[in-house]
Amino acid sequence: MNGERAQEDPAASSSGCSESYEFSHAAAKAAVAQVCESVGYEHFKDPALESLAGFALQYILQLGKTAISFANLTGRSQCNVFDIILALEDLTGNDDGDGGVVSSESCSLGRSVKLKGIIDFVNSSEEIPFSQPLPRFPVAISKKKMMMIPSFVEIGETPPGNHIPLWLPAFPDPHTYKETPMWIERASDPRGDKIEQARQRRKAERALLSLQRKLVCKISSGTRVWGDMDGVKEDEGELLRSVSPSISGEKVESLNRDGLSVVEAFAPAMEAARDGFCSEVDTEWKKKKKPDALSKLRTEKKFLGEPLDLSLKMKGEDRPLSFVRDEDRDDKRRRAEFILRQCMENPVDLNQL
Amino acid sequence: MNHGQQSGEAKHEDDAALTEFLASLMDYTPTIPDDLVEHYLAKSGFQCPDVRLIRLVAVATQKFVADVASDALQHCKARPAPFVKDKKQQKDKRLILTMEDLSKALREYGVNVKHPEYFADSPSTGMDPATREE
């Protein structure tokens, strides 16, 4: 067959008004086309073929309907051959002029014109089986494959509510329709956390110390008077600007008292930072009474005071300008002690400086 | 009495012939597959486990389709061939099942499938050709 005939694959099923409609309709079209081909046709127009297939199906339906009604008339639910013969007669009508009267004799072979015609047709026409193998349809879903929702009894669940009988299908599990927030399991590692914390602290202190070292180098590189401290600070950047007045103020005071140069003031601190910070300071502490030691202490205090100040600055807190008085020295000393103790608790890797 | 006996004998003959015919149906495979026919019969309420009855319905439908198709073929052949320059082409007529032939054939069975005409030029458009002539 070629040309305009629209040959559809009977095995292909697409969505139609009902799921099996498309499939059966396509199969009927193929069968009708084969019959027409046996009659003598070579080509088909699709609308003509479709309507002829529709008529054939309507014929089958009408035949079945009439046959079952004849069976029901006699009190039977299943049809037999005579019902079909009667239905054939009823459907097409007799040519013998009875006026369409269906009598009890008409179902016999002798009277039934249609049946004779069919017999002749069977005897005369060629046997043309259907061209393609047709699967058994509608497809029966076996119970094993069928996803049946089990009843309450089968699951062993009690239905929520006395009004629900046990033989009804069970409700779906709550996790299918309820959404709860997920608990993200975080492995807590206290030791790891402590180590991480210590590492971060060390990093911060290292950064501060390196900054102070830079500051010291800058100061010590040029023979500068105290007055130039501001200039030095400007080189360092804005961060130190706010620090400078406080530092300069304090150091000016100390200088005025002791007459030490900046390098001398910072030298012990630098040595301490390089060698072993805490032990040096300890020895310094013992020499409290010496004015040098005092001044050194003071400068060291200031030096030590810097990290605190700088850290405060970094945090964004405003440190009020305060001039050093005699009574403030004790406070500063106490503060220095506290900071020292803190440093001792967290061993700083000063070798990296 | 004789008439009754004769009719009785005739009935026996008829029954025998019918039985024979149904048996022969098992050898004959109709073009319309059994599954399809059974599906549509089930749709209309026809329930029968006997395959022979299904085959009978299938054969009846096949005969019906064949009758309609042959009538349509007659109409197709009866139509005068279109004008061709070459005489050889005239005999080589393509037999195509068209809606026109089908509607003419089905009219005898009491089914109206006539398509409405595309242009309604005159008042007599769409009317029966017989009445139109009048």
Short mmCIF file of C-alpha atoms in Angstrom, two decimals:
data_model
loop_
_atom_site.label_atom_id
_atom_site.label_comp_id
_atom_site.label_asym_id
_atom_site.label_seq_id
_atom_site.Cartn_x
_atom_site.Cartn_y
_atom_site.Cartn_z
CA MET A 1 0.00 0.00 0.00
CA ASN A 2 1.37 3.38 -0.87
CA GLY A 3 0.28 6.91 -1.52
CA GLU A 4 -2.37 8.60 0.53
CA ARG A 5 -3.14 5.77 2.83
CA ALA A 6 -2.32 6.67 6.38
CA GLN A 7 -1.08 3.45 7.86
CA GLU A 8 -0.83 3.68 11.59
CA ASP A 9 1.03 1.22 13.68
CA PRO A 10 -1.65 -0.64 15.61
CA ALA A 11 0.74 -1.32 18.44
CA ALA A 12 1.31 2.41 19.02
CA SER A 13 -1.11 3.89 21.46
CA SER A 14 -1.51 7.61 22.06
CA SER A 15 -3.78 9.52 24.35
CA GLY A 16 -7.31 9.88 23.14
CA CYS A 17 -10.67 10.31 24.75
CA SER A 18 -10.03 7.00 26.44
CA GLU A 19 -6.79 5.19 26.76
CA SER A 20 -7.68 2.22 24.59
CA TYR A 21 -9.61 4.20 21.98
CA GLU A 22 -6.66 5.24 19.83
CA PHE A 23 -5.18 1.81 19.79
CA SER A 24 -8.36 -0.02 18.86
CA HIS A 25 -9.29 2.60 16.30
CA ALA A 26 -5.94 2.29 14.60
CA ALA A 27 -6.25 -1.48 14.54
CA ALA A 28 -9.73 -1.21 13.03
CA LYS A 29 -8.45 1.15 10.35
CA ALA A 30 -5.75 -1.31 9.37
CA ALA A 31 -8.25 -4.19 9.18
CA VAL A 32 -10.74 -2.18 7.09
CA ALA A 33 -7.96 -1.11 4.75
CA GLN A 34 -7.04 -4.72 4.23
CA VAL A 35 -10.64 -5.60 3.39
CA CYS A 36 -10.84 -2.75 0.89
CA GLU A 37 -7.61 -3.89 -0.63
CA SER A 38 -9.08 -7.34 -1.15
CA VAL A 39 -12.07 -5.72 -2.87
CA GLY A 40 -9.86 -3.98 -5.37
CA TYR A 41 -8.78 -0.64 -4.03
CA GLU A 42 -5.18 0.45 -4.31
CA HIS A 43 -5.16 3.78 -2.52
CA PHE A 44 -7.17 5.43 0.20
CA LYS A 45 -7.98 8.91 1.26
CA ASP A 46 -7.57 9.21 5.00
CA PRO A 47 -10.98 10.75 5.83
CA ALA A 48 -12.74 8.09 3.79
CA LEU A 49 -10.83 5.29 5.46
CA GLU A 50 -11.44 6.73 8.91
CA SER A 51 -15.15 7.06 8.37
CA LEU A 52 -15.40 3.54 6.95
CA ALA A 53 -13.53 2.17 9.96
CA GLY A 54 -15.90 4.10 12.22
CA PHE A 55 -18.86 2.54 10.43
CA ALA A 56 -17.45 -0.92 10.83
CA LEU A 57 -17.02 -0.39 14.55
CA GLN A 58 -20.52 1.01 14.84
CA TYR A 59 -21.77 -2.07 13.03
CA ILE A 60 -20.10 -4.35 15.56
CA LEU A 61 -21.44 -2.30 18.47
CA GLN A 62 -24.97 -2.27 17.11
CA LEU A 63 -24.86 -5.97 16.38
CA GLY A 64 -23.73 -6.73 19.90
CA LYS A 65 -26.31 -4.44 21.44
CA THR A 66 -29.17 -5.96 19.47
CA ALA A 67 -27.98 -9.50 20.13
CA ILE A 68 -27.79 -9.00 23.88
CA SER A 69 -31.23 -7.38 23.91
CA PHE A 70 -32.63 -10.46 22.16
CA ALA A 71 -30.94 -12.66 24.71
CA ASN A 72 -32.33 -10.60 27.56
CA LEU A 73 -35.82 -10.84 26.07
CA THR A 74 -35.74 -14.57 26.55
CA GLY A 75 -34.27 -14.30 30.01
CA ARG A 76 -30.69 -15.11 29.25
CA SER A 77 -27.62 -13.08 30.02
CA GLN A 78 -25.31 -14.76 27.53
CA CYS A 79 -25.89 -14.70 23.81
CA ASN A 80 -26.03 -17.64 21.48
CA VAL A 81 -25.86 -17.99 17.74
CA PHE A 82 -29.56 -17.44 17.20
CA ASP A 83 -29.41 -14.10 18.97
CA ILE A 84 -26.74 -13.02 16.57
CA ILE A 85 -28.69 -14.19 13.56
CA LEU A 86 -31.75 -12.35 14.77
CA ALA A 87 -29.69 -9.26 15.33
CA LEU A 88 -28.31 -9.53 11.81
CA GLU A 89 -31.76 -9.72 10.43
CA ASP A 90 -32.93 -6.86 12.57
CA LEU A 91 -30.06 -4.64 11.62
CA THR A 92 -30.19 -4.83 7.90
CA GLY A 93 -33.75 -5.78 7.16
CA ASN A 94 -35.08 -8.43 4.83
CA ASP A 95 -35.46 -8.00 1.15
CA ASP A 96 -38.27 -10.50 0.92
CA GLY A 97 -40.82 -7.89 1.83
CA ASP A 98 -41.88 -9.02 5.24
CA GLY A 99 -41.56 -5.48 6.44
CA GLY A 100 -38.84 -6.18 8.86
CA VAL A 101 -40.83 -8.65 10.91
CA VAL A 102 -38.58 -10.93 12.82
CA SER A 103 -40.21 -14.29 13.38
CA SER A 104 -38.99 -17.33 15.18
CA GLU A 105 -38.30 -19.04 11.93
CA SER A 106 -36.15 -16.33 10.59
CA CYS A 107 -33.28 -17.33 12.78
CA SER A 108 -33.00 -20.61 11.02
CA LEU A 109 -30.65 -21.03 8.16
CA GLY A 110 -33.37 -21.53 5.63
CA ARG A 111 -35.02 -18.21 6.29
CA SER A 112 -32.14 -16.01 7.14
CA VAL A 113 -31.07 -14.17 4.07
CA LYS A 114 -28.24 -12.50 5.80
CA LEU A 115 -26.85 -15.68 7.16
CA LYS A 116 -26.94 -17.25 3.76
CA GLY A 117 -25.13 -14.29 2.43
CA ILE A 118 -22.51 -14.62 5.09
CA ILE A 119 -22.04 -18.28 4.39
CA ASP A 120 -21.62 -17.56 0.73
CA PHE A 121 -19.18 -14.84 1.55
CA VAL A 122 -17.12 -17.17 3.71
CA ASN A 123 -17.09 -19.82 1.06
CA SER A 124 -16.28 -17.53 -1.80
CA SER A 125 -13.92 -14.93 -0.41
CA GLU A 126 -10.26 -15.39 0.19
CA GLU A 127 -9.03 -15.71 3.70
CA ILE A 128 -7.09 -12.61 4.62
CA PRO A 129 -5.80 -12.69 8.16
CA PHE A 130 -4.91 -9.51 9.93
CA SER A 131 -1.48 -8.31 8.84
CA GLN A 132 0.08 -7.52 12.20
CA PRO A 133 0.03 -9.46 15.42
CA LEU A 134 -2.31 -7.79 17.84
CA PRO A 135 -1.57 -8.00 21.54
CA ARG A 136 -4.31 -8.98 23.90
CA PHE A 137 -6.01 -5.78 25.01
CA PRO A 138 -7.10 -4.20 27.23
CA VAL A 139 -3.93 -5.19 28.98
CA ALA A 140 -4.74 -7.00 32.16
CA ILE A 141 -2.56 -5.89 35.02
CA SER A 142 -1.62 -8.83 37.11
CA LYS A 143 -2.15 -8.50 40.80
CA LYS A 144 1.53 -8.92 41.46
CA LYS A 145 2.49 -6.02 39.26
CA MET A 146 -0.42 -3.86 40.22
CA MET A 147 0.49 -1.32 42.83
CA MET A 148 -2.51 -1.70 45.03
CA ILE A 149 -2.70 0.39 48.09
CA PRO A 150 -2.99 -2.07 50.97
CA SER A 151 -5.85 -1.71 53.37
CA PHE A 152 -5.52 -0.90 57.04
CA VAL A 153 -5.93 -4.55 57.89
CA GLU A 154 -3.13 -5.62 55.60
CA ILE A 155 -0.72 -3.10 57.02
CA GLY A 156 -1.79 -3.65 60.58
CA GLU A 157 -2.55 -0.02 61.20
CA THR A 158 -5.44 1.35 63.11
CA PRO A 159 -7.19 4.06 61.14
CA PRO A 160 -7.20 7.50 62.73
CA GLY A 161 -10.81 7.73 63.70
CA ASN A 162 -13.54 5.25 64.47
CA HIS A 163 -15.54 6.22 61.43
CA ILE A 164 -12.99 4.73 59.01
CA PRO A 165 -13.47 0.99 58.39
CA LEU A 166 -10.47 -1.31 58.37
CA TRP A 167 -10.91 -2.67 54.87
CA LEU A 168 -10.38 0.70 53.20
CA PRO A 169 -6.97 1.56 51.72
CA ALA A 170 -4.55 2.94 54.23
CA PHE A 171 -3.53 6.56 54.45
CA PRO A 172 -0.13 7.56 53.08
CA ASP A 173 2.76 7.96 55.47
CA PRO A 174 3.11 11.42 57.04
CA HIS A 175 6.54 11.90 55.54
CA THR A 176 4.97 11.99 52.09
CA TYR A 177 2.94 15.09 52.77
CA LYS A 178 4.61 16.76 55.75
CA GLU A 179 7.78 18.72 55.45
CA THR A 180 9.90 19.15 58.55
CA PRO A 181 13.19 21.05 58.68
CA MET A 182 16.22 18.90 58.29
CA TRP A 183 18.61 18.51 61.19
CA ILE A 184 22.03 19.06 59.75
CA GLU A 185 24.36 16.97 61.83
CA ARG A 186 27.48 18.87 62.69
CA ALA A 187 30.28 16.89 64.21
CA SER A 188 31.39 18.79 67.28
CA ASP A 189 35.06 18.67 67.89
CA PRO A 190 35.88 20.57 71.08
CA ARG A 191 39.60 19.92 70.85
CA GLY A 192 39.66 20.96 67.22
CA ASP A 193 37.71 24.06 68.04
CA LYS A 194 40.14 25.01 70.81
CA ILE A 195 43.09 24.51 68.55
CA GLU A 196 41.45 26.59 65.88
CA GLN A 197 40.71 29.32 68.38
CA ALA A 198 44.29 29.36 69.65
CA ARG A 199 45.59 29.45 66.10
CA GLN A 200 43.45 32.44 65.27
CA ARG A 201 44.53 34.23 68.41
CA ARG A 202 48.14 33.56 67.57
CA LYS A 203 47.60 34.89 64.10
CA ALA A 204 46.12 38.10 65.43
CA GLU A 205 48.94 38.60 67.87
CA ARG A 206 51.48 37.89 65.17
CA ALA A 207 49.94 40.51 62.98
CA LEU A 208 49.98 43.04 65.77
CA LEU A 209 53.58 42.32 66.65
CA SER A 210 54.68 42.60 63.06
CA LEU A 211 52.89 45.91 62.82
CA GLN A 212 54.64 47.18 65.91
CA ARG A 213 57.93 45.96 64.56
CA LYS A 214 57.39 47.94 61.42
CA LEU A 215 56.55 50.91 63.50
CA VAL A 216 59.70 50.47 65.54
CA CYS A 217 61.82 50.09 62.46
CA LYS A 218 60.38 53.19 60.97
CA ILE A 219 61.06 55.13 64.08
CA SER A 220 64.53 53.75 64.56
CA SER A 221 65.56 54.12 60.93
CA GLY A 222 65.59 57.90 61.07
CA THR A 223 67.11 60.08 63.79
CA ARG A 224 63.96 61.74 64.64
CA VAL A 225 62.76 63.81 67.48
CA TRP A 226 59.54 63.15 69.17
CA GLY A 227 57.94 65.76 67.12
CA ASP A 228 58.45 63.68 64.04
CA MET A 229 56.39 60.94 65.46
CA ASP A 230 53.38 62.34 63.76
CA GLY A 231 55.14 62.23 60.42
CA VAL A 232 56.17 58.66 61.02
CA LYS A 233 52.68 57.77 61.88
CA GLU A 234 51.43 59.34 58.72
CA ASP A 235 53.63 57.01 56.80
CA GLU A 236 52.12 54.08 58.55
CA GLY A 237 48.68 55.10 57.66
CA GLU A 238 45.47 56.27 59.13
CA LEU A 239 45.25 53.43 61.55
CA LEU A 240 48.07 54.84 63.60
CA ARG A 241 46.99 58.43 63.43
CA SER A 242 44.70 58.12 66.35
CA VAL A 243 47.30 56.15 68.20
CA SER A 244 50.03 58.67 67.67
CA PRO A 245 48.72 61.46 69.85
CA SER A 246 48.27 59.07 72.73
CA ILE A 247 51.66 57.53 72.24
CA SER A 248 53.37 60.81 71.66
CA GLY A 249 51.67 62.25 74.65
CA GLU A 250 52.71 59.46 76.90
CA LYS A 251 56.18 59.18 75.61
CA VAL A 252 56.75 62.86 75.74
CA GLU A 253 55.97 62.78 79.41
CA SER A 254 58.30 59.91 80.03
CA LEU A 255 61.00 61.46 77.93
CA ASN A 256 60.74 64.68 79.78
CA ARG A 257 61.30 62.85 82.96
CA ASP A 258 64.02 60.52 81.93
CA GLY A 259 65.53 62.07 78.84
CA LEU A 260 65.73 58.84 76.89
CA SER A 261 65.79 58.68 73.20
CA VAL A 262 63.24 56.79 71.25
CA VAL A 263 65.61 54.05 70.22
CA GLU A 264 66.74 53.48 73.75
CA ALA A 265 63.16 53.36 74.83
CA PHE A 266 62.26 50.74 72.31
CA ALA A 267 65.49 48.78 72.37
CA PRO A 268 64.66 46.57 75.33
CA ALA A 269 61.27 45.94 73.90
CA MET A 270 62.72 44.83 70.60
CA GLU A 271 65.20 42.61 72.36
CA ALA A 272 62.46 41.17 74.41
CA ALA A 273 60.38 40.45 71.37
CA ARG A 274 63.24 38.68 69.70
CA ASP A 275 64.77 36.76 72.52
CA GLY A 276 62.14 35.64 74.89
CA PHE A 277 59.73 38.16 75.76
CA CYS A 278 58.46 37.02 79.06
CA SER A 279 61.70 36.20 80.78
CA GLU A 280 63.24 39.57 79.92
CA VAL A 281 60.26 41.35 81.23
CA ASP A 282 60.47 39.38 84.38
CA THR A 283 64.01 40.54 85.01
CA GLU A 284 62.89 43.99 84.20
CA TRP A 285 60.18 43.74 86.71
CA LYS A 286 62.72 42.94 89.40
CA LYS A 287 64.57 46.14 88.72
CA LYS A 288 61.62 48.21 89.49
CA LYS A 289 63.35 50.74 91.64
CA LYS A 290 65.81 51.83 89.02
CA PRO A 291 64.55 54.79 87.19
CA ASP A 292 65.84 53.31 83.96
CA ALA A 293 63.93 50.22 84.58
CA LEU A 294 60.97 52.31 85.45
CA SER A 295 61.22 54.25 82.33
CA LYS A 296 61.81 51.11 80.38
CA LEU A 297 58.92 49.59 82.10
CA ARG A 298 56.91 52.58 81.30
CA THR A 299 57.92 52.46 77.71
CA GLU A 300 57.41 48.75 77.70
CA LYS A 301 54.11 49.31 79.30
CA LYS A 302 53.35 51.70 76.58
CA PHE A 303 54.71 49.28 74.09
CA LEU A 304 52.64 46.60 75.64
CA GLY A 305 49.86 49.05 75.93
CA GLU A 306 49.94 49.49 72.20
CA PRO A 307 48.58 46.14 71.26
CA LEU A 308 45.71 46.73 73.55
CA ASP A 309 45.19 50.17 72.15
CA LEU A 310 45.61 49.06 68.59
CA SER A 311 43.29 46.16 69.09
CA LEU A 312 40.79 48.52 70.56
CA LYS A 313 41.28 50.84 67.63
CA MET A 314 40.73 48.01 65.26
CA LYS A 315 37.52 47.18 67.02
CA GLY A 316 36.44 50.68 66.47
CA GLU A 317 36.39 51.83 70.00
CA ASP A 318 37.50 55.33 70.76
CA ARG A 319 40.26 55.61 73.24
CA PRO A 320 40.13 58.86 75.03
CA LEU A 321 43.26 60.90 75.15
CA SER A 322 44.81 60.64 78.56
CA PHE A 323 47.98 62.13 79.77
CA VAL A 324 50.08 60.06 82.02
CA ARG A 325 50.07 61.07 85.62
CA ASP A 326 51.92 59.52 88.46
CA GLU A 327 48.84 57.87 89.74
CA ASP A 328 48.17 56.29 86.35
CA ARG A 329 51.50 54.51 86.36
CA ASP A 330 50.23 51.89 88.73
CA ASP A 331 47.26 51.28 86.52
CA LYS A 332 49.47 50.85 83.57
CA ARG A 333 51.70 48.51 85.44
CA ARG A 334 48.77 46.37 86.40
CA ARG A 335 47.56 46.34 82.88
CA ALA A 336 50.95 45.29 81.65
CA GLU A 337 51.05 42.47 84.13
CA PHE A 338 47.69 41.27 82.95
CA ILE A 339 48.71 41.32 79.34
CA LEU A 340 51.91 39.52 80.15
CA ARG A 341 50.04 36.83 81.90
CA GLN A 342 47.78 36.44 78.91
CA CYS A 343 50.76 36.11 76.63
CA MET A 344 52.28 33.49 78.84
CA GLU A 345 49.14 31.43 78.76
CA ASN A 346 49.08 31.43 74.97
CA PRO A 347 52.61 30.74 73.85
CA VAL A 348 53.41 33.01 71.00
CA ASP A 349 55.73 31.82 68.31
CA LEU A 350 58.07 34.77 68.49
CA ASN A 351 60.73 33.12 66.40
CA GLN A 352 58.78 34.00 63.35
CA LEU A 353 59.22 37.70 64.01
CA MET B 1 -48.64 -33.35 10.50
CA ASN B 2 -46.59 -33.87 7.42
CA HIS B 3 -45.92 -30.22 7.24
CA GLY B 4 -44.78 -30.31 10.79
CA GLN B 5 -42.56 -33.29 10.13
CA GLN B 6 -41.13 -31.63 7.08
CA SER B 7 -40.48 -28.47 8.93
CA GLY B 8 -38.93 -30.53 11.65
CA GLU B 9 -36.66 -32.21 9.20
CA ALA B 10 -35.84 -28.90 7.62
CA LYS B 11 -34.99 -27.60 11.00
CA HIS B 12 -32.69 -30.49 11.61
CA GLU B 13 -31.04 -29.83 8.33
CA ASP B 14 -30.76 -26.20 9.10
CA ASP B 15 -29.26 -26.95 12.44
CA ALA B 16 -26.81 -29.36 10.93
CA ALA B 17 -25.83 -26.86 8.31
CA LEU B 18 -25.45 -24.21 10.94
CA THR B 19 -23.27 -26.43 13.05
CA GLU B 20 -21.21 -27.24 10.04
CA PHE B 21 -20.88 -23.61 9.18
CA LEU B 22 -19.77 -22.67 12.66
CA ALA B 23 -17.19 -25.42 12.58
CA SER B 24 -15.89 -24.13 9.28
CA LEU B 25 -15.57 -20.71 10.84
CA MET B 26 -12.76 -21.97 12.98
CA ASP B 27 -10.72 -22.65 9.88
CA TYR B 28 -11.46 -19.30 8.36
CA THR B 29 -9.57 -16.39 9.90
CA PRO B 30 -11.44 -13.14 9.44
CA THR B 31 -9.49 -10.01 8.59
CA ILE B 32 -10.75 -8.19 11.63
CA PRO B 33 -8.92 -9.73 14.58
CA ASP B 34 -10.86 -11.56 17.27
CA ASP B 35 -9.52 -9.43 20.10
CA LEU B 36 -10.75 -6.23 18.51
CA VAL B 37 -14.22 -7.61 17.88
CA GLU B 38 -14.42 -9.04 21.38
CA HIS B 39 -13.39 -5.67 22.84
CA TYR B 40 -16.12 -3.79 21.03
CA LEU B 41 -18.75 -6.44 21.73
CA ALA B 42 -17.87 -6.25 25.39
CA LYS B 43 -18.40 -2.49 25.19
CA SER B 44 -21.97 -3.01 24.05
CA GLY B 45 -22.64 -5.69 26.66
CA PHE B 46 -22.23 -8.77 24.55
CA GLN B 47 -20.73 -11.50 26.67
CA CYS B 48 -19.91 -14.86 25.21
CA PRO B 49 -17.05 -17.25 25.84
CA ASP B 50 -17.59 -18.98 22.49
CA VAL B 51 -15.00 -17.99 19.92
CA ARG B 52 -17.17 -19.08 17.04
CA LEU B 53 -19.75 -16.43 17.78
CA ILE B 54 -17.03 -13.80 17.88
CA ARG B 55 -15.85 -15.07 14.53
CA LEU B 56 -19.38 -14.91 13.19
CA VAL B 57 -19.68 -11.26 14.15
CA ALA B 58 -16.26 -10.56 12.65
CA VAL B 59 -17.21 -12.20 9.42
CA ALA B 60 -20.49 -10.32 9.30
CA THR B 61 -18.65 -7.03 9.74
CA GLN B 62 -16.14 -8.00 7.10
CA LYS B 63 -18.93 -8.73 4.67
CA PHE B 64 -20.53 -5.39 5.42
CA VAL B 65 -17.29 -3.49 4.80
CA ALA B 66 -16.62 -5.46 1.66
CA ASP B 67 -20.09 -4.68 0.33
CA VAL B 68 -19.71 -0.98 0.97
CA ALA B 69 -16.23 -0.91 -0.53
CA SER B 70 -17.31 -2.76 -3.65
CA ASP B 71 -20.21 -0.35 -4.13
CA ALA B 72 -17.85 2.55 -3.80
CA LEU B 73 -15.52 0.92 -6.29
CA GLN B 74 -18.36 0.63 -8.73
CA HIS B 75 -19.02 4.35 -8.37
CA CYS B 76 -15.33 5.07 -8.78
CA LYS B 77 -15.11 3.05 -11.98
CA ALA B 78 -18.34 4.43 -13.29
CA ARG B 79 -17.09 8.00 -13.05
CA PRO B 80 -15.93 9.26 -16.41
CA ALA B 81 -12.18 9.43 -16.57
CA PRO B 82 -10.55 12.88 -16.58
CA PHE B 83 -9.39 14.24 -19.90
CA VAL B 84 -5.88 13.12 -20.74
CA LYS B 85 -3.87 13.89 -23.76
CA ASP B 86 -2.24 10.51 -23.94
CA LYS B 87 -4.61 7.65 -24.60
CA LYS B 88 -2.41 5.20 -22.78
CA GLN B 89 -2.89 7.00 -19.52
CA GLN B 90 -6.64 6.71 -19.70
CA LYS B 91 -6.76 3.07 -18.80
CA ASP B 92 -4.33 3.46 -15.99
CA LYS B 93 -6.90 4.79 -13.58
CA ARG B 94 -5.90 5.05 -9.97
CA LEU B 95 -8.46 3.45 -7.72
CA ILE B 96 -8.64 5.65 -4.69
CA LEU B 97 -11.23 5.39 -1.95
CA THR B 98 -12.62 8.89 -1.73
CA MET B 99 -15.27 10.46 0.41
CA GLU B 100 -17.49 11.04 -2.60
CA ASP B 101 -17.69 7.41 -3.60
CA LEU B 102 -18.11 6.36 -0.01
CA SER B 103 -21.00 8.73 0.59
CA LYS B 104 -22.75 7.50 -2.54
CA ALA B 105 -22.29 3.89 -1.50
CA LEU B 106 -23.42 4.44 2.07
CA ARG B 107 -26.53 6.28 1.00
CA GLU B 108 -28.00 2.95 -0.10
CA TYR B 109 -27.46 1.67 3.39
CA GLY B 110 -29.27 4.65 4.81
CA VAL B 111 -26.23 6.50 6.08
CA ASN B 112 -25.67 10.13 5.17
CA VAL B 113 -22.02 11.16 5.10
CA LYS B 114 -22.17 13.84 2.49
CA HIS B 115 -19.74 16.71 2.96
CA PRO B 116 -21.18 20.17 2.58
CA GLU B 117 -20.01 21.93 -0.56
CA TYR B 118 -17.32 24.49 -0.31
CA PHE B 119 -18.98 27.23 -2.29
CA ALA B 120 -22.66 27.99 -1.99
CA ASP B 121 -22.99 29.70 -5.36
CA SER B 122 -26.58 29.05 -6.27
CA PRO B 123 -29.75 28.40 -4.31
CA SER B 124 -29.69 24.79 -5.36
CA THR B 125 -26.30 24.09 -3.76
CA GLY B 126 -26.23 21.09 -1.50
CA MET B 127 -29.50 19.66 -2.69
CA ASP B 128 -30.04 16.18 -3.97
CA PRO B 129 -29.04 15.88 -7.65
CA ALA B 130 -32.39 14.34 -8.49
CA THR B 131 -34.35 17.21 -7.00
CA ARG B 132 -31.91 19.69 -8.39
CA GLU B 133 -32.70 18.67 -11.92
CA GLU B 134 -36.33 19.28 -11.27
#
